[in-house]
Coordinates of C-alpha atoms in Angstrom, one line a residue:
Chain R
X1492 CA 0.0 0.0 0.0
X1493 CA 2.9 2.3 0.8
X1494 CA 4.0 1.8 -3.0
X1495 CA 0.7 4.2 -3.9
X1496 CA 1.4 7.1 -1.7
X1497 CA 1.0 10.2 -3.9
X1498 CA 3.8 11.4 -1.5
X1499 CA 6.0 9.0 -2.4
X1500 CA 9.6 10.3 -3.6
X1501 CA 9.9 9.8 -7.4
X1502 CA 13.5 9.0 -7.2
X1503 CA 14.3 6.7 -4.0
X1504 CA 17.6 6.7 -2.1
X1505 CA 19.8 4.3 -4.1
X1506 CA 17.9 4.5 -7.2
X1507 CA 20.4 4.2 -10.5
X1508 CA 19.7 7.5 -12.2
X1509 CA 19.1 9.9 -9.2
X1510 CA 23.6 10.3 -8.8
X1511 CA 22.8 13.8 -7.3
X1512 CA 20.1 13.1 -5.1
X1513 CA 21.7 14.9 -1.7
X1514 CA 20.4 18.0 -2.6
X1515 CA 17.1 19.3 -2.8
X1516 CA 16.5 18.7 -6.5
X1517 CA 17.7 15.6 -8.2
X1518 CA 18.8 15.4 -11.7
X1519 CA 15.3 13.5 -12.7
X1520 CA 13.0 16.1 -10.7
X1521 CA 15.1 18.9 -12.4
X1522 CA 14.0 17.7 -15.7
X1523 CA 10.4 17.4 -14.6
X1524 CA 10.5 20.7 -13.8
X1525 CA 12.6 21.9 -16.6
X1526 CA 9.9 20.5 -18.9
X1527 CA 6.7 21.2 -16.9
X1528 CA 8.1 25.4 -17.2
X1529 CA 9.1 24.8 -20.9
X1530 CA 5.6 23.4 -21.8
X1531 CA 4.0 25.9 -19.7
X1532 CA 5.7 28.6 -21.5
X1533 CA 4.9 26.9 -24.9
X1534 CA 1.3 26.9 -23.2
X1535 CA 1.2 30.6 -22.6
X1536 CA 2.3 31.6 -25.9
X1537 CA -0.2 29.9 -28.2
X1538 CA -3.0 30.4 -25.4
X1539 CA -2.9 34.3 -25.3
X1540 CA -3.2 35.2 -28.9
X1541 CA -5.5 32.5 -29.0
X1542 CA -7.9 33.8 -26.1
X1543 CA -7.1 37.2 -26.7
X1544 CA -8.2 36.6 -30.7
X1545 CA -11.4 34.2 -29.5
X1546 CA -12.3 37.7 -27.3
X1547 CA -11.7 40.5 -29.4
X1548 CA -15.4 41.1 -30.1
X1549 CA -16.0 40.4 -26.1
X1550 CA -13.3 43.4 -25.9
X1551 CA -14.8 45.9 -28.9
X1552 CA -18.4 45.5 -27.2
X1553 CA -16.6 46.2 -24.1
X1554 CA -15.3 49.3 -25.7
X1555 CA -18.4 50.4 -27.4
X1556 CA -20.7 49.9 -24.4
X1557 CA -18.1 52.3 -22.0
X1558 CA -20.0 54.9 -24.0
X1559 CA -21.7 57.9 -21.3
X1560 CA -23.1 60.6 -23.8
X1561 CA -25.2 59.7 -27.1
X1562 CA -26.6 62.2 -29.1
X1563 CA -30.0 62.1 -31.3
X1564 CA -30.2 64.5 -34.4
X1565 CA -33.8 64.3 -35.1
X1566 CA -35.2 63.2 -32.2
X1567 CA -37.1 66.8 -31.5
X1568 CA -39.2 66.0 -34.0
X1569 CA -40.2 62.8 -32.3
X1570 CA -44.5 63.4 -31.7
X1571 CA -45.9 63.7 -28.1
X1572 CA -46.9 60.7 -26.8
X1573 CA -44.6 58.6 -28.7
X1574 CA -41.2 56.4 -28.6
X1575 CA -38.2 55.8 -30.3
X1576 CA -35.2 53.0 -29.7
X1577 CA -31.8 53.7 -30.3
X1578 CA -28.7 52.4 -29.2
X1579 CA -26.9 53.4 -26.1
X1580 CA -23.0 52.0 -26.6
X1581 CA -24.2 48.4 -27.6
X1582 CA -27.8 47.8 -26.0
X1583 CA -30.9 49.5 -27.2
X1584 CA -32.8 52.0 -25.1
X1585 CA -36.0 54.2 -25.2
X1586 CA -36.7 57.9 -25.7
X1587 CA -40.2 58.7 -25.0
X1588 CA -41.7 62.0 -25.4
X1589 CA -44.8 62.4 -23.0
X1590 CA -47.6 64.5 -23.1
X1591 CA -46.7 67.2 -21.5
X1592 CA -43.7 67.3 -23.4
X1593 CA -41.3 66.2 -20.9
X1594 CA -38.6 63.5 -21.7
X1595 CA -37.5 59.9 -20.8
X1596 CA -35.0 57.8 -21.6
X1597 CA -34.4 54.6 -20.3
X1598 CA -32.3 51.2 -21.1
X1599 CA -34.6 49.0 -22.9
X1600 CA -33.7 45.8 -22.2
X1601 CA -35.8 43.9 -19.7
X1602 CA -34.2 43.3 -16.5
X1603 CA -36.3 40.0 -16.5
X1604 CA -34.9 38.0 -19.5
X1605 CA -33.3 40.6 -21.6
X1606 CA -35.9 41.2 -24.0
X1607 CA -36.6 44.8 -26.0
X1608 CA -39.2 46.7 -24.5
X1609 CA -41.9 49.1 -26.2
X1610 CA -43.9 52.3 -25.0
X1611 CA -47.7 51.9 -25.2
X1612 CA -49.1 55.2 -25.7
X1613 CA -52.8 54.1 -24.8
X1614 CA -51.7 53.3 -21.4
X1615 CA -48.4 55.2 -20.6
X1616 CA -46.7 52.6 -19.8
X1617 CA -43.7 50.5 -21.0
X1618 CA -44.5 47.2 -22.0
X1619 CA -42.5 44.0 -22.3
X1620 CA -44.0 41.4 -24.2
X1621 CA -42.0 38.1 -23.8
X1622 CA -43.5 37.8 -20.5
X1623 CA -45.8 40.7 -19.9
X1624 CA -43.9 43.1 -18.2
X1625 CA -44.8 46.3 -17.1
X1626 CA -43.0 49.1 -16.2
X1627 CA -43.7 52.9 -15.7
X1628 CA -42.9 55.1 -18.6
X1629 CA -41.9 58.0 -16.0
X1630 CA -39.5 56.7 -14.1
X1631 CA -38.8 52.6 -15.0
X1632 CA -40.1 51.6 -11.8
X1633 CA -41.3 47.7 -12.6
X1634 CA -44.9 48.0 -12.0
X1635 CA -46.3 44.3 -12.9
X1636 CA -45.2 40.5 -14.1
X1637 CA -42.0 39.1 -14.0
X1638 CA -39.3 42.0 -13.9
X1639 CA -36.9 41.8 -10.5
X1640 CA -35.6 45.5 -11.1
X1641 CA -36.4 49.0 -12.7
X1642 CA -35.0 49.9 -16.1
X1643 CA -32.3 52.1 -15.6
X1644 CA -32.8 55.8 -16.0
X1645 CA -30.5 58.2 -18.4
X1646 CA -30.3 61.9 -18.2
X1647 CA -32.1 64.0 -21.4
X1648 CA -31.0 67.7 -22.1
X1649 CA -32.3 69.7 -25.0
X1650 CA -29.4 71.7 -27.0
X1651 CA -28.9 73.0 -29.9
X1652 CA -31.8 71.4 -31.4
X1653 CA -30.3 68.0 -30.6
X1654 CA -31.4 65.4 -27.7
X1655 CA -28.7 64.6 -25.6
X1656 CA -28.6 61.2 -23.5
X1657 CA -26.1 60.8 -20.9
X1658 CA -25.9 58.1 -18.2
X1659 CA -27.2 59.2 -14.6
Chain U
X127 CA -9.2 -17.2 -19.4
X128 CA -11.5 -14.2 -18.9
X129 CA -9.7 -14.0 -15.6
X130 CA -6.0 -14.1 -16.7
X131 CA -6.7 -11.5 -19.2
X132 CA -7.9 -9.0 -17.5
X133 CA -5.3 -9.3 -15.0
X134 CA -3.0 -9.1 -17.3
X135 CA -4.3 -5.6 -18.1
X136 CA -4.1 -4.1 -14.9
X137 CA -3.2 -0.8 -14.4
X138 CA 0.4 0.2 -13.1
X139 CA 0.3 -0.3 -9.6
X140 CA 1.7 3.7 -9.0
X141 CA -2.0 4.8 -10.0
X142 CA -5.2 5.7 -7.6
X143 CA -6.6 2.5 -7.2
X144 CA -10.4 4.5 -8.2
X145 CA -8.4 5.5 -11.1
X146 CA -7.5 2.2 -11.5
X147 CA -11.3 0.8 -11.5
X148 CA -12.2 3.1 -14.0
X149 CA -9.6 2.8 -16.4
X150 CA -10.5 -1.6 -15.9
X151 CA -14.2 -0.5 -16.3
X152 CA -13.3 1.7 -19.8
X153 CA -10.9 -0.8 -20.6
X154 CA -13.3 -3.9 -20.6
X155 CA -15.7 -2.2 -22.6
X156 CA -12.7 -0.5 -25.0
X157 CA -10.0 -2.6 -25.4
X158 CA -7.8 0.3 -24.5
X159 CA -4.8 -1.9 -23.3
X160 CA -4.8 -3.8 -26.9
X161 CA -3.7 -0.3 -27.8
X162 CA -1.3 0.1 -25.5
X163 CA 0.4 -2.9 -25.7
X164 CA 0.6 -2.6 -29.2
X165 CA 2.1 0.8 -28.7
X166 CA 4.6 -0.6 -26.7
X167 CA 5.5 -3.4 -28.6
X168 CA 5.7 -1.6 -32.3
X169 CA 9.5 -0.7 -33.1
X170 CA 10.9 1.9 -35.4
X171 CA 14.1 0.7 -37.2
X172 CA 17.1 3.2 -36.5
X173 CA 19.6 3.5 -39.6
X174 CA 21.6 6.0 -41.6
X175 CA 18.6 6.8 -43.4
X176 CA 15.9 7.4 -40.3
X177 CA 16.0 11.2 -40.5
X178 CA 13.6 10.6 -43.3
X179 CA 11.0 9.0 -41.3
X180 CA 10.3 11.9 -39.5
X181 CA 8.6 14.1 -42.4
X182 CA 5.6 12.3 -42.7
X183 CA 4.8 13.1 -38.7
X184 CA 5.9 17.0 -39.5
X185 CA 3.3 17.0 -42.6
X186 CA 0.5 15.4 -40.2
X187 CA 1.7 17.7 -37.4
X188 CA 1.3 20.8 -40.2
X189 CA -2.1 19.6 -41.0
X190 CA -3.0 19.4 -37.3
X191 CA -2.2 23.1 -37.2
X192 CA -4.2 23.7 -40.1
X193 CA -7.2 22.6 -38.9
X194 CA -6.8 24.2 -36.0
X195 CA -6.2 27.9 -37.0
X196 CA -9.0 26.6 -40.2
X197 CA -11.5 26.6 -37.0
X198 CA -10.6 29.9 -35.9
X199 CA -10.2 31.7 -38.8
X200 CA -14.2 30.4 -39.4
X201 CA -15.1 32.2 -36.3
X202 CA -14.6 35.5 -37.9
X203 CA -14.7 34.8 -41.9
X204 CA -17.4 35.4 -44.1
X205 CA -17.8 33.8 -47.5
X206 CA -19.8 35.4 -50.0
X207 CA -19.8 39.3 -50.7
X208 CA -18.3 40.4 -47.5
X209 CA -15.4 38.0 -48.2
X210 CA -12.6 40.7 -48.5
X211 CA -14.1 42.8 -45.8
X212 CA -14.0 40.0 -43.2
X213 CA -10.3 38.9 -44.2
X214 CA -9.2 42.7 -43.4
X215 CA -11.3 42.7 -40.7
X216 CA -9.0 39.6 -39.3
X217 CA -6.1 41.1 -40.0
X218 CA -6.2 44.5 -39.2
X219 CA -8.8 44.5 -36.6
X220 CA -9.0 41.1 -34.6
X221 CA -6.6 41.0 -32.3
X222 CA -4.0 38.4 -33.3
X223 CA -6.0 38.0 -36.4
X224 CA -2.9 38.7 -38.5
X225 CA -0.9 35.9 -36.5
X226 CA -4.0 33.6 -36.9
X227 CA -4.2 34.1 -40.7
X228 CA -0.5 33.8 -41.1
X229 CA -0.1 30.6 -39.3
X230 CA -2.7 29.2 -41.3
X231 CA -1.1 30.2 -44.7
X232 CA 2.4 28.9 -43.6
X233 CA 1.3 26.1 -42.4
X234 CA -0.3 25.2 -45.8
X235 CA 3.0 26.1 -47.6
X236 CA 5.0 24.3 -44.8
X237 CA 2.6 21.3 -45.0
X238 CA 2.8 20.8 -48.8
X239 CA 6.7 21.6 -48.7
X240 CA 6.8 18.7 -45.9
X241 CA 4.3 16.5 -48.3
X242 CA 7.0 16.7 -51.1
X243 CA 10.1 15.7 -49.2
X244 CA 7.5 12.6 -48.0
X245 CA 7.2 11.5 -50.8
X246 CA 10.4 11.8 -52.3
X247 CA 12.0 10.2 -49.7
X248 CA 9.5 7.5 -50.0
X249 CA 10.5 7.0 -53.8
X250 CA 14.2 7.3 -53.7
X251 CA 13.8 4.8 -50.5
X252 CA 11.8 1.9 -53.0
X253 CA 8.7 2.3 -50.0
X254 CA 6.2 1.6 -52.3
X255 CA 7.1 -1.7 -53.1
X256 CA 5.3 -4.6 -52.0
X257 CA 3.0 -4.4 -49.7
X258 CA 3.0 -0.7 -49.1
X259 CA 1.6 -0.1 -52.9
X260 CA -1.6 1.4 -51.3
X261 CA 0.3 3.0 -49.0
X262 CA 1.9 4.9 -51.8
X263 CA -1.1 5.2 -54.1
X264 CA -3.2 7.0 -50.7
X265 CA -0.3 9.1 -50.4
X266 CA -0.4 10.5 -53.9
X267 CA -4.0 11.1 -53.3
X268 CA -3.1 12.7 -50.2
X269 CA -0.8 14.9 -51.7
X270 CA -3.2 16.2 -54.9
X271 CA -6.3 16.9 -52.6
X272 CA -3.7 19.0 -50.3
X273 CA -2.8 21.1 -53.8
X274 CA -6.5 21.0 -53.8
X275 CA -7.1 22.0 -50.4
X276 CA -4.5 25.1 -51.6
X277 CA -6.2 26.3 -54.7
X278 CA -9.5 26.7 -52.8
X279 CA -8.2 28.4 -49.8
X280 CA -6.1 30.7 -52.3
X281 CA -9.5 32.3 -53.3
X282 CA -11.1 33.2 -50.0
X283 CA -9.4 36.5 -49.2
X284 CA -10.8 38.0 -52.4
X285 CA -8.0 40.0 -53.0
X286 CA -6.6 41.1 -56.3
X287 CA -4.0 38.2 -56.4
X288 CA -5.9 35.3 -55.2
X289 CA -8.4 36.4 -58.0
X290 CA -6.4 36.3 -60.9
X291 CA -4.6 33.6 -59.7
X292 CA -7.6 31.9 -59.5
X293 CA -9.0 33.2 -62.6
X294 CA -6.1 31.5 -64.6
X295 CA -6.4 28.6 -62.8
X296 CA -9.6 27.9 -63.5
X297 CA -9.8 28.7 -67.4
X298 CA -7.1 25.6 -67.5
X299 CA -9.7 23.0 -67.6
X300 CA -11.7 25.0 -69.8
X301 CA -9.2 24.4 -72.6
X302 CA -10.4 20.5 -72.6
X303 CA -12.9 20.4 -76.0
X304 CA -16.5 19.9 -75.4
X305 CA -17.0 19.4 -71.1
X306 CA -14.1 21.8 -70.8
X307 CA -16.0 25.3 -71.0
X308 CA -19.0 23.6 -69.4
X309 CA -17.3 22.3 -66.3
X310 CA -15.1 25.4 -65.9
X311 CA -18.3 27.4 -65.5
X312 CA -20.2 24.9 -63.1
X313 CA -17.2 25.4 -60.7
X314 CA -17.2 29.0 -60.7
X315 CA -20.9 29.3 -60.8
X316 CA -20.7 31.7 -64.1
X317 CA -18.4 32.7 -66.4
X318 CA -16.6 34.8 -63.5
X319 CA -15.3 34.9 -60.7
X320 CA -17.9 36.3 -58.4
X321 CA -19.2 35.7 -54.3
X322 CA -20.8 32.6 -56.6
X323 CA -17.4 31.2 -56.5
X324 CA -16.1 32.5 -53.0
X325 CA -19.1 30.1 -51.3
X326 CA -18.3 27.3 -53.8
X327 CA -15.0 27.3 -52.9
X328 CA -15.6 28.1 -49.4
X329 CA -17.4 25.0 -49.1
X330 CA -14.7 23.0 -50.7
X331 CA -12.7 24.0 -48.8
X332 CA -13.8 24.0 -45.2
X333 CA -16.3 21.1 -45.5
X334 CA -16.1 19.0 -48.7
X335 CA -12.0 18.6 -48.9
X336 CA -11.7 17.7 -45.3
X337 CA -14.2 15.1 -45.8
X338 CA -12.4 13.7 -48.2
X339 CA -9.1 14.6 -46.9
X340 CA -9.4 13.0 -43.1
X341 CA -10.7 9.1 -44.2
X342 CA -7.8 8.8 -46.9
X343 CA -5.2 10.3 -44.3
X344 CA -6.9 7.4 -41.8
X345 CA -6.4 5.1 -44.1
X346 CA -2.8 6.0 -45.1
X347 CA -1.7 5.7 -41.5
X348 CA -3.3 2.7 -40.9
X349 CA -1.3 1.0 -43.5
X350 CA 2.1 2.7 -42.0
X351 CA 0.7 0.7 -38.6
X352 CA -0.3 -2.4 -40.5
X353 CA 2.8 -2.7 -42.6
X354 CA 5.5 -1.3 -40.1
X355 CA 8.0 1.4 -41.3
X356 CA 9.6 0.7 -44.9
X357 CA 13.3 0.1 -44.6
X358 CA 16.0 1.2 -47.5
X359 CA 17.5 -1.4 -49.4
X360 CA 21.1 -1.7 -47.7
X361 CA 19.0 -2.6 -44.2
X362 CA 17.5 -5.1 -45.9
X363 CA 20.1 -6.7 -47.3
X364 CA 21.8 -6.9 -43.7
X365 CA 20.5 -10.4 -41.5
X366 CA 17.7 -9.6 -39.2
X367 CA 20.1 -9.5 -36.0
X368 CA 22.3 -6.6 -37.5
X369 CA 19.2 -4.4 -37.7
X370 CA 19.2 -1.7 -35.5
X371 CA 15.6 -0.6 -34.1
X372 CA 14.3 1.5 -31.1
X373 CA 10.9 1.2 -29.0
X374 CA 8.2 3.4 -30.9
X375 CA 7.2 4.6 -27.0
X376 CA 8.3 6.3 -25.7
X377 CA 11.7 6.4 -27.3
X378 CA 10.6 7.4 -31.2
X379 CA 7.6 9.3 -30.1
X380 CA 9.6 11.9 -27.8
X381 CA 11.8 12.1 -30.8
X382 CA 9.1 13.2 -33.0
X383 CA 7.5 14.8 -30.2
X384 CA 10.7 16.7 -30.6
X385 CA 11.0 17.1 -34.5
X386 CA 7.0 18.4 -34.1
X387 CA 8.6 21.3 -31.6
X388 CA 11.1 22.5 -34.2
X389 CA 8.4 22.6 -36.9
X390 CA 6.6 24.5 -34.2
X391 CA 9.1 27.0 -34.0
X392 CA 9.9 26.9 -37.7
X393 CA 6.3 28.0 -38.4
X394 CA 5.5 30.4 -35.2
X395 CA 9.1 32.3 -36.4
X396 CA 8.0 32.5 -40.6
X397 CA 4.5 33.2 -39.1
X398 CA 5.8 36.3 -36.8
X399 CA 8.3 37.7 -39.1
X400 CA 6.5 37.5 -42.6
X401 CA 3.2 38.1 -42.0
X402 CA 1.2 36.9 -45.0
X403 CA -0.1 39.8 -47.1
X404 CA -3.8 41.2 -48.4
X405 CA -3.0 42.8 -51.6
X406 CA -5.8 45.3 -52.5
X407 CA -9.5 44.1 -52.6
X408 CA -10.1 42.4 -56.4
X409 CA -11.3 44.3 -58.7
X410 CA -12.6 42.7 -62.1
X411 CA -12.2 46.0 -64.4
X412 CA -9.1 46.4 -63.3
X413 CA -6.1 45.0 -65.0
X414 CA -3.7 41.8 -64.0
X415 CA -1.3 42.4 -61.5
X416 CA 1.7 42.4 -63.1
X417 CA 3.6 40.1 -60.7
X418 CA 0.7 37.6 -60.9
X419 CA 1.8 34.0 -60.0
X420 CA 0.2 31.1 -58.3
X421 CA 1.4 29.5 -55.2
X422 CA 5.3 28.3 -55.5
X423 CA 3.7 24.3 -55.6
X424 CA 1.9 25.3 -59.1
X425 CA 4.9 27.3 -60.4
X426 CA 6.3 24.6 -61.9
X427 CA 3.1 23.4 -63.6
X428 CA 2.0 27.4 -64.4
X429 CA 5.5 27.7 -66.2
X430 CA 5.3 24.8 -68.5
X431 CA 1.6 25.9 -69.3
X432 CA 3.4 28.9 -70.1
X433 CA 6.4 26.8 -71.9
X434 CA 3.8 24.7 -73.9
X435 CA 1.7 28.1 -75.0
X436 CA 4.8 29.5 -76.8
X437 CA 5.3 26.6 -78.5
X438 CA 1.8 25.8 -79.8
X439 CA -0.5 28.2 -81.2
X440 CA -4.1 29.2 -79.1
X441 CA -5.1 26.9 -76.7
X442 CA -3.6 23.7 -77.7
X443 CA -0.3 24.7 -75.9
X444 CA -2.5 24.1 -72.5
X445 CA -4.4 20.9 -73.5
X446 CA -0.9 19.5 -74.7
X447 CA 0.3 20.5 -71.5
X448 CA -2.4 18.8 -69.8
X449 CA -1.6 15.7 -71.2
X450 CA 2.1 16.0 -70.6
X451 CA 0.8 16.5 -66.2
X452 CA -1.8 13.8 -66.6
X453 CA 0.9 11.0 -68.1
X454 CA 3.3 12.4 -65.9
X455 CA 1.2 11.8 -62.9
X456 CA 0.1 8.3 -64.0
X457 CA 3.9 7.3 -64.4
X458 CA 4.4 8.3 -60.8
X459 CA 1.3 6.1 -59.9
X460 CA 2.5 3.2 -61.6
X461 CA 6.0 3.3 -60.1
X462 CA 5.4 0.1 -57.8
X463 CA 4.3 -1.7 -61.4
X464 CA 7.4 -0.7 -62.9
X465 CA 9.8 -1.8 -60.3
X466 CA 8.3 -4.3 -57.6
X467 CA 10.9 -6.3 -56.2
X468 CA 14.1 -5.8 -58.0
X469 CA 17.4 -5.4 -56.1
X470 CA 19.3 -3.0 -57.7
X471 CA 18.6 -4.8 -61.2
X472 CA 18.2 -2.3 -64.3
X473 CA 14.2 -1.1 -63.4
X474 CA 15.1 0.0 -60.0
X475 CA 17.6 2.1 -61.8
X476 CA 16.0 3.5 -64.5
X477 CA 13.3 4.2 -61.5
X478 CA 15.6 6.3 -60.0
X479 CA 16.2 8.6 -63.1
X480 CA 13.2 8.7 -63.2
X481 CA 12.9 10.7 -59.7
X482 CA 15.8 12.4 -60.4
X483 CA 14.5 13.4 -63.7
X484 CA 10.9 14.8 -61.9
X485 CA 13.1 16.6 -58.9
X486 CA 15.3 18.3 -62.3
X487 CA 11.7 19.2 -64.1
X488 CA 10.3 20.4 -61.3
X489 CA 12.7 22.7 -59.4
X490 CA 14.4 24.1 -63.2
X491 CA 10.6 24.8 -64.1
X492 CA 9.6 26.5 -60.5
X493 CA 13.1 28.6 -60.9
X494 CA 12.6 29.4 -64.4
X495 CA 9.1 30.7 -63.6
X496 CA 10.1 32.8 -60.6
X497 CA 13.0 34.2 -62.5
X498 CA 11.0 35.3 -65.9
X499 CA 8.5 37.1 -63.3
X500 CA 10.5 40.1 -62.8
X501 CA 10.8 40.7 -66.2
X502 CA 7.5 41.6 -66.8
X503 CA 7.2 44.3 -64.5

């Protein structure tokens, strides 16, 4: 049973090939180890341009979603009570223009299951159809159904003509 | 008997003995131990002319790197109209995507160069002699879907190159009478080359060659295993106790093992230092490039097209030329034929001026075209 301890020495005292075997590293373990860092290093160098080519669109999305400011051309002449989607960095999100003529623009993807949400005039609220969730079009507070969390909220300004979204 | 088999494929006593039940419980079901003991027991012979033996494992090891940067290169490439614009996109934009790209074009150039010196060495060392015939024929085959495998790859990037190169590749067949035209145009889907022929040959390439490819290559190393390695003449001649041989594991597998680390660094260092190029994006209404050539493995075959065009008038330089490839390749087929079993008698040396002869044709022809390409700038 001894012979199958894990800890047993590779190279025991006496063995024919271990010659240096007084200090801490005999000539066999040496090798081991000389091999175990070359094939690491072999390891490395195919697995980092390898991972680091697999995850370049992981790292461009990463990029293009650190985006803070977006800003809308025509979306002044967006009619009251009524909704447009556009892209913040790589998700979509949701302009609304109420009413009253005050702004709104929240992340459009469902904090359920990820889905694209849409504004339903008749009823003012936001509307998620995969699983019928509701959400206030004020302030993306989850009203009703499934959704755990409120949509997140962005900042609007009006200037120059031009709707400016930033994040909050 | 069950008994005193199965304990004669135990495990090594050093292992876990859990390991050790499921490797008996795999094994049982498996056979893996037939395996191994056949690994252990198969010998390589060791002689002056070993060196040799190694280039078939460095053309499998290339093709193993092929299929591997094949499968990422698919992650990002696009066939079709977008071709060209997902080949930049690799290469300029991916990160690594130039490394990727390159390794995969070297290692096609590397692979074929590899091919070549296998099958030379094969010839000059009589290895398709009885019984290895197959093992010889498979090889051939091996070797022509590999050009294959080349041409069809050469087109994907779309760029200006790859599309004339392609372009006067493909009006070659069309010089045969009657099917010639018709065929040319089935494979290019039209009488140009368009995204048509990008998908065609994207398919080829990626799924059609490889299923071609893979079973022959099976079957060509299952003769080297059935059949044992060839040996040269002057070991044969020696009594079976003189012969030299070493264990194929581990001693002959570290050593190729080894061999398959300097092809590594071989390719990683041409890969690194000469990236492969994208010429501009092809253009049909634009002219030629003046430096156009194929890859250096058709040279030899695009100069004597060129050779056999000066000679004849129109198109009957190329279908002559055809012909001249086509008996040329069935002489090289019917090599174990010619010379079977002979020792040294007359046949096994008119076989060898024979290969000497090919080796001549081929590298003046692959020189003279590279040398004349200057000139027409």
């Amino acid at each position: 049973m001894s012979e199958e301890s894990p800890n047993q020495p590779e190279c025991p005292k006496g063995a024919p090939d271990s010659d240096e075997n007084d200090g801490p590293l005999d000539r066999r373990g040496f090798l081991k180890l000389a091999a175990g860092v070359v094939g690491a290093g072999y390891a490395a160098a195919i697995g980092y341009p390898v991972y680091r080519y697999i995850a370049s669109p992981v790292e461009q999305a990463a990029m293009a979603s650190a985006v803070t400011e977006v800003t809308l051309d025509n979306a002044l002449s967006l009619p009251l009570n009524s909704s447009m989607i556009f892209k913040f960095g790589t998700a979509p999100a949701i302009l609304i223009h109420h009413a009253n003529d005050t702004w709104t623009a929240l992340s459009a993807v469902c904090t359920h299951l990820g889905c694209t949400v849409n504004y339903q005039p008749e009823n003012n609220v936001i509307f998620c159809p995969c699983h019928s969730g509701v959400y206030n079009a004020e302030t993306g507070a989850n009203i009703s159904g499934p959704p755990p969390k409120p949509l997140k909220q962005y900042q609007v300004q009006i200037s120059d003509g031009k709707v400016v979204i930033s994040r909050a | 008997m069950e008994k005193s088999s199965s304990a004669e494929r135990k495990p090594p006593a050093t292992v876990h003995p859990l390991v050790g039940a499921v490797y008996q419980w795999v094994d049982d079901r498996l056979g893996i131990s037939d395996v191994v003991k056949l690994a252990t027991k198969k010998r390589v012979p060791e002689h002056g002319q070993s060196f040799w033996y190694y280039w078939g494992g460095i053309t499998l090891f290339f093709f193993i790197v092929m299929c591997l940067s094949g499968v990422l290169l698919l992650l990002y490439y696009r066939p079709g109209d977008s071709a060209y614009e997902s080949v930049r996109q690799i290469t300029y934009e991916i990160k690594f995507g130039w490394l990727v790209r390159s390794i995969h074009s070297w290692a096609a150039n590397l692979m074929i160069l590899s091919a070549f010196i296998h099958m030379f060495s094969a010839f000059f060392m009589r290895a398709y002699r009885m019984p290895r015939e197959f093992t010889w024929w498979s090889g051939i085959g091996l070797l022509l879907l590999a050009m294959t495998f080349g041409f069809s790859g050469y087109l994907l990037p779309m760029d200006d190159l790859a599309y004339f190169a392609t372009k006067v590749g493909l009006s070659i067949p069309a010089v045969v009478p009657v099917v010639g035209p018709w065929v040319s145009d089935l494979i290019r889907g039209g009488p140009e080359i368009t995204s048509y022929t990008v998908s065609r040959f994207f398919a080829l390439h990626v799924v059609v060659m490889p299923a071609l490819f893979i079973p022959l290559l099976m079957f060509h190393l299952g003769l080297v295993q059935k059949n044992g390695m060839s040996m040269p003449e002057s070991e044969l001649e020696k009594p079976e106790a003189a012969r030299k041989s070493i264990p194929f594991f581990p001693n002959f597998a570290m050593k190729d093992l080894g061999v398959w680390l300097v092809a590594l660094n071989v390719l990683a260092l041409l890969a690194a230092v000469f990236p492969w190029a994208l010429g501009p994006a092809a253009d049909p209404l634009m002219p030629a490039p003046m430096d156009i050539h194929p890859e250096w493995y058709f040279m030899s075959s695009f100069q004597v097209l060129k050779i056999f065009g000066q000679i004849f008038p129109g198109v009957t330089g190329e279908f002559v030329a055809l012909g001249v490839f086509k008996l040329g390749l069935l002489l090289w087929f019917l090599v174990p034929f010619f010379d079977p079993t002979t020792k040294g008698g007359l046949r096994a040396k008119l076989t060898t001026y024979f290969g000497i002869l090919t080796i001549v044709i081929l590298l003046v022809t692959t020189i003279w075209g590279y040398w004349v390409l200057p000139a027409v700038h």
